[in-house]
Amino acid sequence: MFDNLSERLERSFKILKGEGKITEINVAETLKDVRRALLDADVNYKVAKNFTDTVKEKALGQNVLTAVKPSQLMVKIVHDELARLMGGDTAELELKGRPAVVLMSGLQGSGKTTFSGKLARMLKTKKNRKPLLVACDVYRPAAIEQLKVLGEQIEVPVYSELESKDPVKIALNAIQEAKAKGYDLVIVDTAGRLAVDEQMMNEIAAIKDAVNPDATLFVVDSMTGQDAVNTAREFNERLDFTGVVLTKLDGDTRGGAALSIRTVVSKPIMFIGTGEKLEAIDVFHPARMADRILG
Ligand code: GDP
């Protein structure tokens, strides 16, 4: 995860380590290198520029030039700013409703269905919740089947209506079913499309209005870099979602989505997906991610 970015940042700091005396020029040189590393990791241009401007201000404010170990101080400042960029504190998923309802959104292939299963499993095993999964994709029978297979693996029931073409009704019926049968958590997996389109947005917005979820999560493939950020912006404008799920962080992800999304859409990254298996889910901790990036 983010291997290239980590290596590049390490190299940037060498500029400071190698110098006997630190000058404003080699601080600037280092930060120019840091900015290049961020841009190569597909970080949004404005985000990268603001980032290095802030680091520079803090570095000069904290007297990096006269510090005993200037490169260490710089690494600390960059670490703290990276954590801040990714949201600072960990964002908790609040599930107060009975049943609590979580609505999943995102493009097809983002990992939405897999994540629905992962979240159900995690909340069942760690928080003792009794989840009901809901298949609201009325276009792809294979998607319903996929959710059922996941449900069986984690022993969580899946609500679906094979004949229905009305996802709003399916979601509402599922909530009734949960109430009747004592499930305290309803996870609604919705249809994804290959690109953002009006019909898709109308449909998911209608489901959201009808079920009034405790949380709406936007699931996005971290491998898609800047596109991930643009898609997040479009979904957020329509859905005002609660938080982001970044999937496929186990792959060769460059880091741009993780580092840009928070600033661009002002919503926290809440969970990450780190593999195809149902256990491969983690709560997102910005400071820990900054630790990993800086090695
Ligand atoms: P959906 O169309 O958004 O519901 O996406 P799926 O849940 O069907 O996932 C699409 C593909 O991505 C599947 O092959 C999943 O196994 C895979 N996938 C989902 N999450 C992850 C992840 O965190 N890491 C990896 N490596 N693969 C994932």
mmCIF file of C-alpha atoms and ligand atoms in Angstrom:
data_model
loop_
_atom_site.group_PDB
_atom_site.id
_atom_site.type_symbol
_atom_site.label_atom_id
_atom_site.label_comp_id
_atom_site.label_asym_id
_atom_site.label_seq_id
_atom_site.Cartn_x
_atom_site.Cartn_y
_atom_site.Cartn_z
ATOM 1 C CA MET A 1 0.000 0.000 0.000
ATOM 2 C CA PHE A 2 1.388 3.374 -1.078
ATOM 3 C CA ASP A 3 4.866 1.844 -1.481
ATOM 4 C CA ASN A 4 5.960 4.253 -4.134
ATOM 5 C CA LEU A 5 4.823 7.296 -2.153
ATOM 6 C CA SER A 6 6.613 6.016 0.956
ATOM 7 C CA GLU A 7 9.845 5.547 -0.955
ATOM 8 C CA ARG A 8 9.598 8.938 -2.593
ATOM 9 C CA LEU A 9 8.995 10.712 0.712
ATOM 10 C CA GLU A 10 11.897 8.926 2.322
ATOM 11 C CA ARG A 11 14.098 10.129 -0.509
ATOM 12 C CA SER A 12 12.799 13.688 -0.092
ATOM 13 C CA PHE A 13 13.872 13.747 3.538
ATOM 14 C CA LYS A 14 17.366 12.611 2.575
ATOM 15 C CA ILE A 15 17.895 16.075 1.164
ATOM 16 C CA LEU A 16 17.769 17.366 4.732
ATOM 17 C CA LYS A 17 19.676 14.501 6.294
ATOM 18 C CA GLY A 18 22.609 14.931 3.970
ATOM 19 C CA GLU A 19 23.208 18.605 4.669
ATOM 20 C CA GLY A 20 25.514 19.745 7.438
ATOM 21 C CA LYS A 21 23.629 22.963 7.859
ATOM 22 C CA ILE A 22 19.951 23.305 7.082
ATOM 23 C CA THR A 23 18.982 26.308 5.084
ATOM 24 C CA GLU A 24 15.702 27.723 3.948
ATOM 25 C CA ILE A 25 16.758 26.661 0.468
ATOM 26 C CA ASN A 26 17.022 22.976 1.260
ATOM 27 C CA VAL A 27 13.779 23.040 3.237
ATOM 28 C CA ALA A 28 12.165 24.477 0.115
ATOM 29 C CA GLU A 29 13.947 21.869 -1.993
ATOM 30 C CA THR A 30 12.644 19.070 0.251
ATOM 31 C CA LEU A 31 9.098 20.345 0.093
ATOM 32 C CA LYS A 32 9.236 20.677 -3.668
ATOM 33 C CA ASP A 33 10.204 17.035 -3.753
ATOM 34 C CA VAL A 34 7.417 16.123 -1.322
ATOM 35 C CA ARG A 35 4.919 17.923 -3.553
ATOM 36 C CA ARG A 36 6.170 16.040 -6.615
ATOM 37 C CA ALA A 37 5.824 12.762 -4.720
ATOM 38 C CA LEU A 38 2.230 13.626 -3.789
ATOM 39 C CA LEU A 39 1.334 14.588 -7.355
ATOM 40 C CA ASP A 40 2.857 11.363 -8.661
ATOM 41 C CA ALA A 41 0.710 9.514 -6.130
ATOM 42 C CA ASP A 42 -2.275 11.125 -7.878
ATOM 43 C CA VAL A 43 -3.066 13.562 -5.092
ATOM 44 C CA ASN A 44 -5.283 16.433 -6.226
ATOM 45 C CA TYR A 45 -3.115 19.397 -7.316
ATOM 46 C CA LYS A 46 -4.633 21.950 -4.927
ATOM 47 C CA VAL A 47 -4.499 19.513 -2.033
ATOM 48 C CA ALA A 48 -0.793 18.862 -2.678
ATOM 49 C CA LYS A 49 -0.003 22.566 -2.922
ATOM 50 C CA ASN A 50 -1.873 23.473 0.259
ATOM 51 C CA PHE A 51 -0.206 20.575 2.000
ATOM 52 C CA THR A 52 3.348 21.687 1.268
ATOM 53 C CA ASP A 53 2.501 25.338 1.956
ATOM 54 C CA THR A 54 1.200 24.374 5.402
ATOM 55 C CA VAL A 55 4.181 22.153 6.126
ATOM 56 C CA LYS A 56 6.530 24.960 5.139
ATOM 57 C CA GLU A 57 4.772 27.438 7.407
ATOM 58 C CA LYS A 58 4.883 25.024 10.326
ATOM 59 C CA ALA A 59 8.491 24.048 9.670
ATOM 60 C CA LEU A 60 9.627 27.653 9.707
ATOM 61 C CA GLY A 61 7.363 28.413 12.686
ATOM 62 C CA GLN A 62 8.874 25.552 14.658
ATOM 63 C CA ASN A 63 12.362 26.592 13.721
ATOM 64 C CA VAL A 64 13.351 23.599 11.707
ATOM 65 C CA LEU A 65 16.484 25.543 10.748
ATOM 66 C CA THR A 66 17.840 25.555 14.300
ATOM 67 C CA ALA A 67 16.396 22.224 15.482
ATOM 68 C CA VAL A 68 18.895 19.639 16.735
ATOM 69 C CA LYS A 69 17.551 17.075 14.294
ATOM 70 C CA PRO A 70 15.910 19.030 11.503
ATOM 71 C CA SER A 71 15.015 16.042 9.350
ATOM 72 C CA GLN A 72 13.242 14.349 12.281
ATOM 73 C CA LEU A 73 11.265 17.483 13.007
ATOM 74 C CA MET A 74 10.288 17.728 9.345
ATOM 75 C CA VAL A 75 9.160 14.097 9.287
ATOM 76 C CA LYS A 76 7.029 14.759 12.369
ATOM 77 C CA ILE A 77 5.438 17.834 10.827
ATOM 78 C CA VAL A 78 4.732 15.954 7.585
ATOM 79 C CA HIS A 79 3.315 13.026 9.571
ATOM 80 C CA ASP A 80 0.928 15.223 11.526
ATOM 81 C CA GLU A 81 -0.172 17.068 8.417
ATOM 82 C CA LEU A 82 -0.765 13.791 6.540
ATOM 83 C CA ALA A 83 -2.946 12.590 9.418
ATOM 84 C CA ARG A 84 -4.814 15.902 9.422
ATOM 85 C CA LEU A 85 -5.281 15.670 5.654
ATOM 86 C CA MET A 86 -6.933 12.276 6.084
ATOM 87 C CA GLY A 87 -9.319 13.597 8.714
ATOM 88 C CA GLY A 88 -7.342 13.740 11.978
ATOM 89 C CA ASP A 89 -9.494 11.662 14.296
ATOM 90 C CA THR A 90 -11.165 8.367 13.506
ATOM 91 C CA ALA A 91 -14.802 8.864 12.472
ATOM 92 C CA GLU A 92 -17.217 6.551 14.276
ATOM 93 C CA LEU A 93 -20.202 4.974 12.584
ATOM 94 C CA GLU A 94 -23.231 5.950 14.670
ATOM 95 C CA LEU A 95 -26.024 3.412 14.583
ATOM 96 C CA LYS A 96 -28.796 4.599 16.859
ATOM 97 C CA GLY A 97 -31.956 3.461 15.045
ATOM 98 C CA ARG A 98 -33.743 0.226 15.886
ATOM 99 C CA PRO A 99 -33.180 -1.200 13.449
ATOM 100 C CA ALA A 100 -30.269 0.969 12.431
ATOM 101 C CA VAL A 101 -30.096 1.352 8.663
ATOM 102 C CA VAL A 102 -26.910 1.653 6.621
ATOM 103 C CA LEU A 103 -27.264 2.524 2.949
ATOM 104 C CA MET A 104 -24.478 1.608 0.535
ATOM 105 C CA SER A 105 -23.742 3.665 -2.549
ATOM 106 C CA GLY A 106 -21.088 3.586 -5.238
ATOM 107 C CA LEU A 107 -20.286 2.537 -8.773
ATOM 108 C CA GLN A 108 -20.471 -1.040 -9.969
ATOM 109 C CA GLY A 109 -17.232 -2.867 -9.254
ATOM 110 C CA SER A 110 -16.241 -0.545 -6.420
ATOM 111 C CA GLY A 111 -16.613 -3.371 -3.913
ATOM 112 C CA LYS A 112 -20.001 -2.337 -2.518
ATOM 113 C CA THR A 113 -21.522 -5.795 -2.230
ATOM 114 C CA THR A 114 -18.370 -7.301 -0.771
ATOM 115 C CA PHE A 115 -18.189 -4.451 1.721
ATOM 116 C CA SER A 116 -21.830 -4.934 2.730
ATOM 117 C CA GLY A 117 -20.901 -8.485 3.710
ATOM 118 C CA LYS A 118 -17.730 -7.353 5.463
ATOM 119 C CA LEU A 119 -19.562 -4.725 7.499
ATOM 120 C CA ALA A 120 -22.341 -7.152 8.457
ATOM 121 C CA ARG A 121 -19.751 -9.674 9.607
ATOM 122 C CA MET A 122 -17.718 -7.113 11.535
ATOM 123 C CA LEU A 123 -20.711 -5.622 13.373
ATOM 124 C CA LYS A 124 -22.116 -9.071 14.073
ATOM 125 C CA THR A 125 -18.917 -10.469 15.536
ATOM 126 C CA LYS A 126 -17.503 -7.363 17.218
ATOM 127 C CA LYS A 127 -20.599 -5.387 18.213
ATOM 128 C CA ASN A 128 -23.001 -8.249 18.680
ATOM 129 C CA ARG A 129 -25.452 -6.831 16.167
ATOM 130 C CA LYS A 130 -28.100 -8.865 14.395
ATOM 131 C CA PRO A 131 -27.846 -7.779 10.762
ATOM 132 C CA LEU A 132 -30.148 -8.242 7.808
ATOM 133 C CA LEU A 133 -28.633 -7.687 4.370
ATOM 134 C CA VAL A 134 -30.883 -6.267 1.657
ATOM 135 C CA ALA A 135 -30.386 -6.774 -2.070
ATOM 136 C CA CYS A 136 -31.807 -3.711 -3.809
ATOM 137 C CA ASP A 137 -30.262 -4.250 -7.240
ATOM 138 C CA VAL A 138 -33.273 -4.854 -9.485
ATOM 139 C CA TYR A 139 -31.205 -4.904 -12.676
ATOM 140 C CA ARG A 140 -28.658 -7.623 -12.081
ATOM 141 C CA PRO A 141 -29.952 -10.904 -10.650
ATOM 142 C CA ALA A 142 -26.299 -11.927 -10.319
ATOM 143 C CA ALA A 143 -25.816 -9.144 -7.756
ATOM 144 C CA ILE A 144 -28.608 -10.581 -5.598
ATOM 145 C CA GLU A 145 -27.067 -14.024 -5.899
ATOM 146 C CA GLN A 146 -23.644 -12.634 -4.931
ATOM 147 C CA LEU A 147 -25.067 -11.083 -1.766
ATOM 148 C CA LYS A 148 -26.807 -14.347 -0.900
ATOM 149 C CA VAL A 149 -23.537 -16.255 -1.226
ATOM 150 C CA LEU A 150 -21.835 -13.725 1.066
ATOM 151 C CA GLY A 151 -24.752 -13.922 3.507
ATOM 152 C CA GLU A 152 -24.421 -17.682 3.719
ATOM 153 C CA GLN A 153 -20.713 -17.435 4.449
ATOM 154 C CA ILE A 154 -21.264 -15.142 7.410
ATOM 155 C CA GLU A 155 -24.614 -16.605 8.424
ATOM 156 C CA VAL A 156 -26.529 -13.408 7.899
ATOM 157 C CA PRO A 157 -29.920 -13.541 6.144
ATOM 158 C CA VAL A 158 -30.450 -11.680 2.886
ATOM 159 C CA TYR A 159 -33.748 -9.992 2.059
ATOM 160 C CA SER A 160 -34.626 -9.824 -1.644
ATOM 161 C CA GLU A 161 -37.687 -9.672 -3.883
ATOM 162 C CA LEU A 162 -36.893 -11.333 -7.166
ATOM 163 C CA GLU A 163 -40.031 -10.145 -8.970
ATOM 164 C CA SER A 164 -39.940 -6.549 -7.787
ATOM 165 C CA LYS A 165 -38.591 -3.681 -9.869
ATOM 166 C CA ASP A 166 -39.019 -1.107 -7.111
ATOM 167 C CA PRO A 167 -35.911 -0.739 -4.930
ATOM 168 C CA VAL A 168 -37.580 1.793 -2.618
ATOM 169 C CA LYS A 169 -40.313 -0.685 -1.763
ATOM 170 C CA ILE A 170 -37.813 -3.509 -1.322
ATOM 171 C CA ALA A 171 -35.829 -1.419 1.168
ATOM 172 C CA LEU A 172 -38.952 -0.397 3.098
ATOM 173 C CA ASN A 173 -40.250 -3.973 3.170
ATOM 174 C CA ALA A 174 -36.867 -5.167 4.412
ATOM 175 C CA ILE A 175 -37.019 -2.723 7.318
ATOM 176 C CA GLN A 176 -40.486 -4.017 8.207
ATOM 177 C CA GLU A 177 -39.139 -7.554 8.054
ATOM 178 C CA ALA A 178 -36.242 -6.574 10.347
ATOM 179 C CA LYS A 179 -38.673 -5.061 12.860
ATOM 180 C CA ALA A 180 -40.900 -8.114 12.743
ATOM 181 C CA LYS A 181 -38.049 -10.573 13.158
ATOM 182 C CA GLY A 182 -35.866 -8.684 15.597
ATOM 183 C CA TYR A 183 -32.925 -7.695 13.383
ATOM 184 C CA ASP A 184 -31.321 -4.551 14.762
ATOM 185 C CA LEU A 185 -29.221 -3.608 11.736
ATOM 186 C CA VAL A 186 -30.294 -3.357 8.104
ATOM 187 C CA ILE A 187 -27.574 -3.012 5.463
ATOM 188 C CA VAL A 188 -28.999 -1.977 2.103
ATOM 189 C CA ASP A 189 -26.870 -2.840 -0.922
ATOM 190 C CA THR A 190 -27.977 -0.802 -3.921
ATOM 191 C CA ALA A 191 -27.462 -1.112 -7.667
ATOM 192 C CA GLY A 192 -24.241 0.292 -9.046
ATOM 193 C CA ARG A 193 -23.676 1.590 -12.567
ATOM 194 C CA LEU A 194 -20.470 1.799 -14.507
ATOM 195 C CA ALA A 195 -20.653 5.590 -14.502
ATOM 196 C CA VAL A 196 -22.614 8.203 -12.611
ATOM 197 C CA ASP A 197 -25.940 8.735 -14.374
ATOM 198 C CA GLU A 198 -29.106 10.599 -13.587
ATOM 199 C CA GLN A 199 -31.315 7.536 -13.206
ATOM 200 C CA MET A 200 -28.906 5.908 -10.793
ATOM 201 C CA MET A 201 -28.682 9.044 -8.692
ATOM 202 C CA ASN A 202 -32.459 9.507 -8.638
ATOM 203 C CA GLU A 203 -32.945 5.936 -7.588
ATOM 204 C CA ILE A 204 -30.522 5.945 -4.699
ATOM 205 C CA ALA A 205 -31.650 9.414 -3.586
ATOM 206 C CA ALA A 206 -35.231 8.070 -3.494
ATOM 207 C CA ILE A 207 -34.147 5.092 -1.373
ATOM 208 C CA LYS A 208 -32.312 7.430 0.980
ATOM 209 C CA ASP A 209 -35.347 9.716 1.349
ATOM 210 C CA ALA A 210 -37.632 6.769 2.014
ATOM 211 C CA VAL A 211 -35.539 4.868 4.560
ATOM 212 C CA ASN A 212 -33.825 7.813 6.277
ATOM 213 C CA PRO A 213 -30.683 5.798 7.057
ATOM 214 C CA ASP A 214 -28.494 6.221 10.129
ATOM 215 C CA ALA A 215 -25.546 6.288 7.737
ATOM 216 C CA THR A 216 -25.035 6.430 3.992
ATOM 217 C CA LEU A 217 -21.660 5.074 2.972
ATOM 218 C CA PHE A 218 -19.998 5.813 -0.329
ATOM 219 C CA VAL A 219 -17.819 2.926 -1.478
ATOM 220 C CA VAL A 220 -14.983 3.653 -3.872
ATOM 221 C CA ASP A 221 -12.121 1.724 -5.422
ATOM 222 C CA SER A 222 -8.899 3.375 -4.250
ATOM 223 C CA MET A 223 -7.108 2.209 -7.394
ATOM 224 C CA THR A 224 -9.052 4.754 -9.446
ATOM 225 C CA GLY A 225 -7.106 7.773 -8.116
ATOM 226 C CA GLN A 226 -8.473 11.150 -9.225
ATOM 227 C CA ASP A 227 -11.610 9.508 -10.631
ATOM 228 C CA ALA A 228 -12.387 8.244 -7.147
ATOM 229 C CA VAL A 229 -12.307 11.804 -5.889
ATOM 230 C CA ASN A 230 -14.491 13.115 -8.720
ATOM 231 C CA THR A 231 -17.039 10.342 -8.249
ATOM 232 C CA ALA A 232 -17.076 11.030 -4.509
ATOM 233 C CA ARG A 233 -17.836 14.672 -5.207
ATOM 234 C CA GLU A 234 -20.755 13.803 -7.509
ATOM 235 C CA PHE A 235 -22.264 11.299 -5.073
ATOM 236 C CA ASN A 236 -21.868 13.666 -2.168
ATOM 237 C CA GLU A 237 -23.608 16.503 -4.008
ATOM 238 C CA ARG A 238 -26.649 14.299 -4.500
ATOM 239 C CA LEU A 239 -26.626 12.123 -1.394
ATOM 240 C CA ASP A 240 -24.800 14.129 1.254
ATOM 241 C CA PHE A 241 -23.324 10.826 2.404
ATOM 242 C CA THR A 242 -21.974 10.160 5.880
ATOM 243 C CA GLY A 243 -18.588 8.747 5.063
ATOM 244 C CA VAL A 244 -16.351 6.983 2.600
ATOM 245 C CA VAL A 245 -15.235 3.369 2.299
ATOM 246 C CA LEU A 246 -11.965 3.009 0.417
ATOM 247 C CA THR A 247 -11.615 -0.467 -1.035
ATOM 248 C CA LYS A 248 -8.747 -2.401 -2.609
ATOM 249 C CA LEU A 249 -6.060 -0.774 -0.505
ATOM 250 C CA ASP A 250 -4.268 -4.129 -0.630
ATOM 251 C CA GLY A 251 -3.505 -3.523 -4.302
ATOM 252 C CA ASP A 252 -0.953 -1.300 -5.897
ATOM 253 C CA THR A 253 -2.760 1.880 -4.845
ATOM 254 C CA ARG A 254 -0.814 5.088 -5.178
ATOM 255 C CA GLY A 255 -2.544 6.963 -2.385
ATOM 256 C CA GLY A 256 -4.195 9.863 -4.167
ATOM 257 C CA ALA A 257 -7.755 8.961 -3.210
ATOM 258 C CA ALA A 258 -6.937 8.429 0.459
ATOM 259 C CA LEU A 259 -5.107 11.722 0.660
ATOM 260 C CA SER A 260 -7.481 13.897 -1.380
ATOM 261 C CA ILE A 261 -11.041 12.749 -0.653
ATOM 262 C CA ARG A 262 -11.351 14.246 2.799
ATOM 263 C CA THR A 263 -10.373 17.727 1.668
ATOM 264 C CA VAL A 264 -12.317 17.666 -1.581
ATOM 265 C CA VAL A 265 -15.645 16.366 -0.216
ATOM 266 C CA SER A 266 -15.315 17.240 3.495
ATOM 267 C CA LYS A 267 -16.475 13.781 4.534
ATOM 268 C CA PRO A 268 -14.406 11.312 6.537
ATOM 269 C CA ILE A 269 -12.996 8.032 5.319
ATOM 270 C CA MET A 270 -14.581 5.588 7.770
ATOM 271 C CA PHE A 271 -13.520 2.120 6.610
ATOM 272 C CA ILE A 272 -11.014 0.497 4.334
ATOM 273 C CA GLY A 273 -11.135 -2.746 2.399
ATOM 274 C CA THR A 274 -7.858 -4.605 2.289
ATOM 275 C CA GLY A 275 -8.648 -7.781 0.378
ATOM 276 C CA GLU A 276 -11.324 -9.972 -1.159
ATOM 277 C CA LYS A 277 -11.939 -11.987 1.985
ATOM 278 C CA LEU A 278 -14.739 -11.005 4.333
ATOM 279 C CA GLU A 279 -12.319 -10.374 7.194
ATOM 280 C CA ALA A 280 -10.390 -7.840 5.107
ATOM 281 C CA ILE A 281 -12.004 -4.717 6.586
ATOM 282 C CA ASP A 282 -10.590 -2.102 8.945
ATOM 283 C CA VAL A 283 -11.796 1.038 10.617
ATOM 284 C CA PHE A 284 -9.808 3.885 9.090
ATOM 285 C CA HIS A 285 -7.312 5.537 11.453
ATOM 286 C CA PRO A 286 -5.700 8.629 9.875
ATOM 287 C CA ALA A 287 -2.662 8.703 12.180
ATOM 288 C CA ARG A 288 -1.945 5.025 11.643
ATOM 289 C CA MET A 289 -2.201 5.502 7.906
ATOM 290 C CA ALA A 290 0.268 8.393 8.165
ATOM 291 C CA ASP A 291 2.628 6.058 10.116
ATOM 292 C CA ARG A 292 2.400 3.515 7.319
ATOM 293 C CA ILE A 293 3.020 6.067 4.601
ATOM 294 C CA LEU A 294 6.121 7.343 6.343
ATOM 295 C CA GLY A 295 7.358 3.834 7.063
HETATM 296 P P1 GDP B 1 -19.827 -3.996 -6.460
HETATM 297 O O1 GDP B 1 -20.155 -4.133 -7.917
HETATM 298 O O2 GDP B 1 -19.537 -2.577 -6.092
HETATM 299 O O3 GDP B 1 -20.841 -4.608 -5.565
HETATM 300 O O4 GDP B 1 -18.431 -4.735 -6.254
HETATM 301 P P2 GDP B 1 -18.096 -6.184 -5.696
HETATM 302 O O5 GDP B 1 -18.340 -6.258 -4.241
HETATM 303 O O6 GDP B 1 -18.759 -7.210 -6.563
HETATM 304 O O7 GDP B 1 -16.522 -6.210 -5.907
HETATM 305 C C1 GDP B 1 -15.912 -6.163 -7.194
HETATM 306 C C2 GDP B 1 -14.627 -6.973 -7.163
HETATM 307 O O8 GDP B 1 -13.690 -6.356 -6.291
HETATM 308 C C3 GDP B 1 -14.823 -8.385 -6.645
HETATM 309 O O9 GDP B 1 -14.009 -9.245 -7.404
HETATM 310 C C4 GDP B 1 -14.326 -8.315 -5.200
HETATM 311 O O10 GDP B 1 -13.820 -9.538 -4.752
HETATM 312 C C5 GDP B 1 -13.236 -7.286 -5.319
HETATM 313 N N1 GDP B 1 -12.988 -6.562 -4.063
HETATM 314 C C6 GDP B 1 -13.874 -5.921 -3.260
HETATM 315 N N2 GDP B 1 -13.245 -5.330 -2.222
HETATM 316 C C7 GDP B 1 -11.923 -5.595 -2.357
HETATM 317 C C8 GDP B 1 -10.746 -5.246 -1.604
HETATM 318 O O11 GDP B 1 -10.764 -4.552 -0.579
HETATM 319 N N3 GDP B 1 -9.568 -5.721 -2.088
HETATM 320 C C9 GDP B 1 -9.487 -6.478 -3.238
HETATM 321 N N4 GDP B 1 -8.283 -6.886 -3.637
HETATM 322 N N5 GDP B 1 -10.555 -6.798 -3.954
HETATM 323 C C10 GDP B 1 -11.757 -6.381 -3.530
#
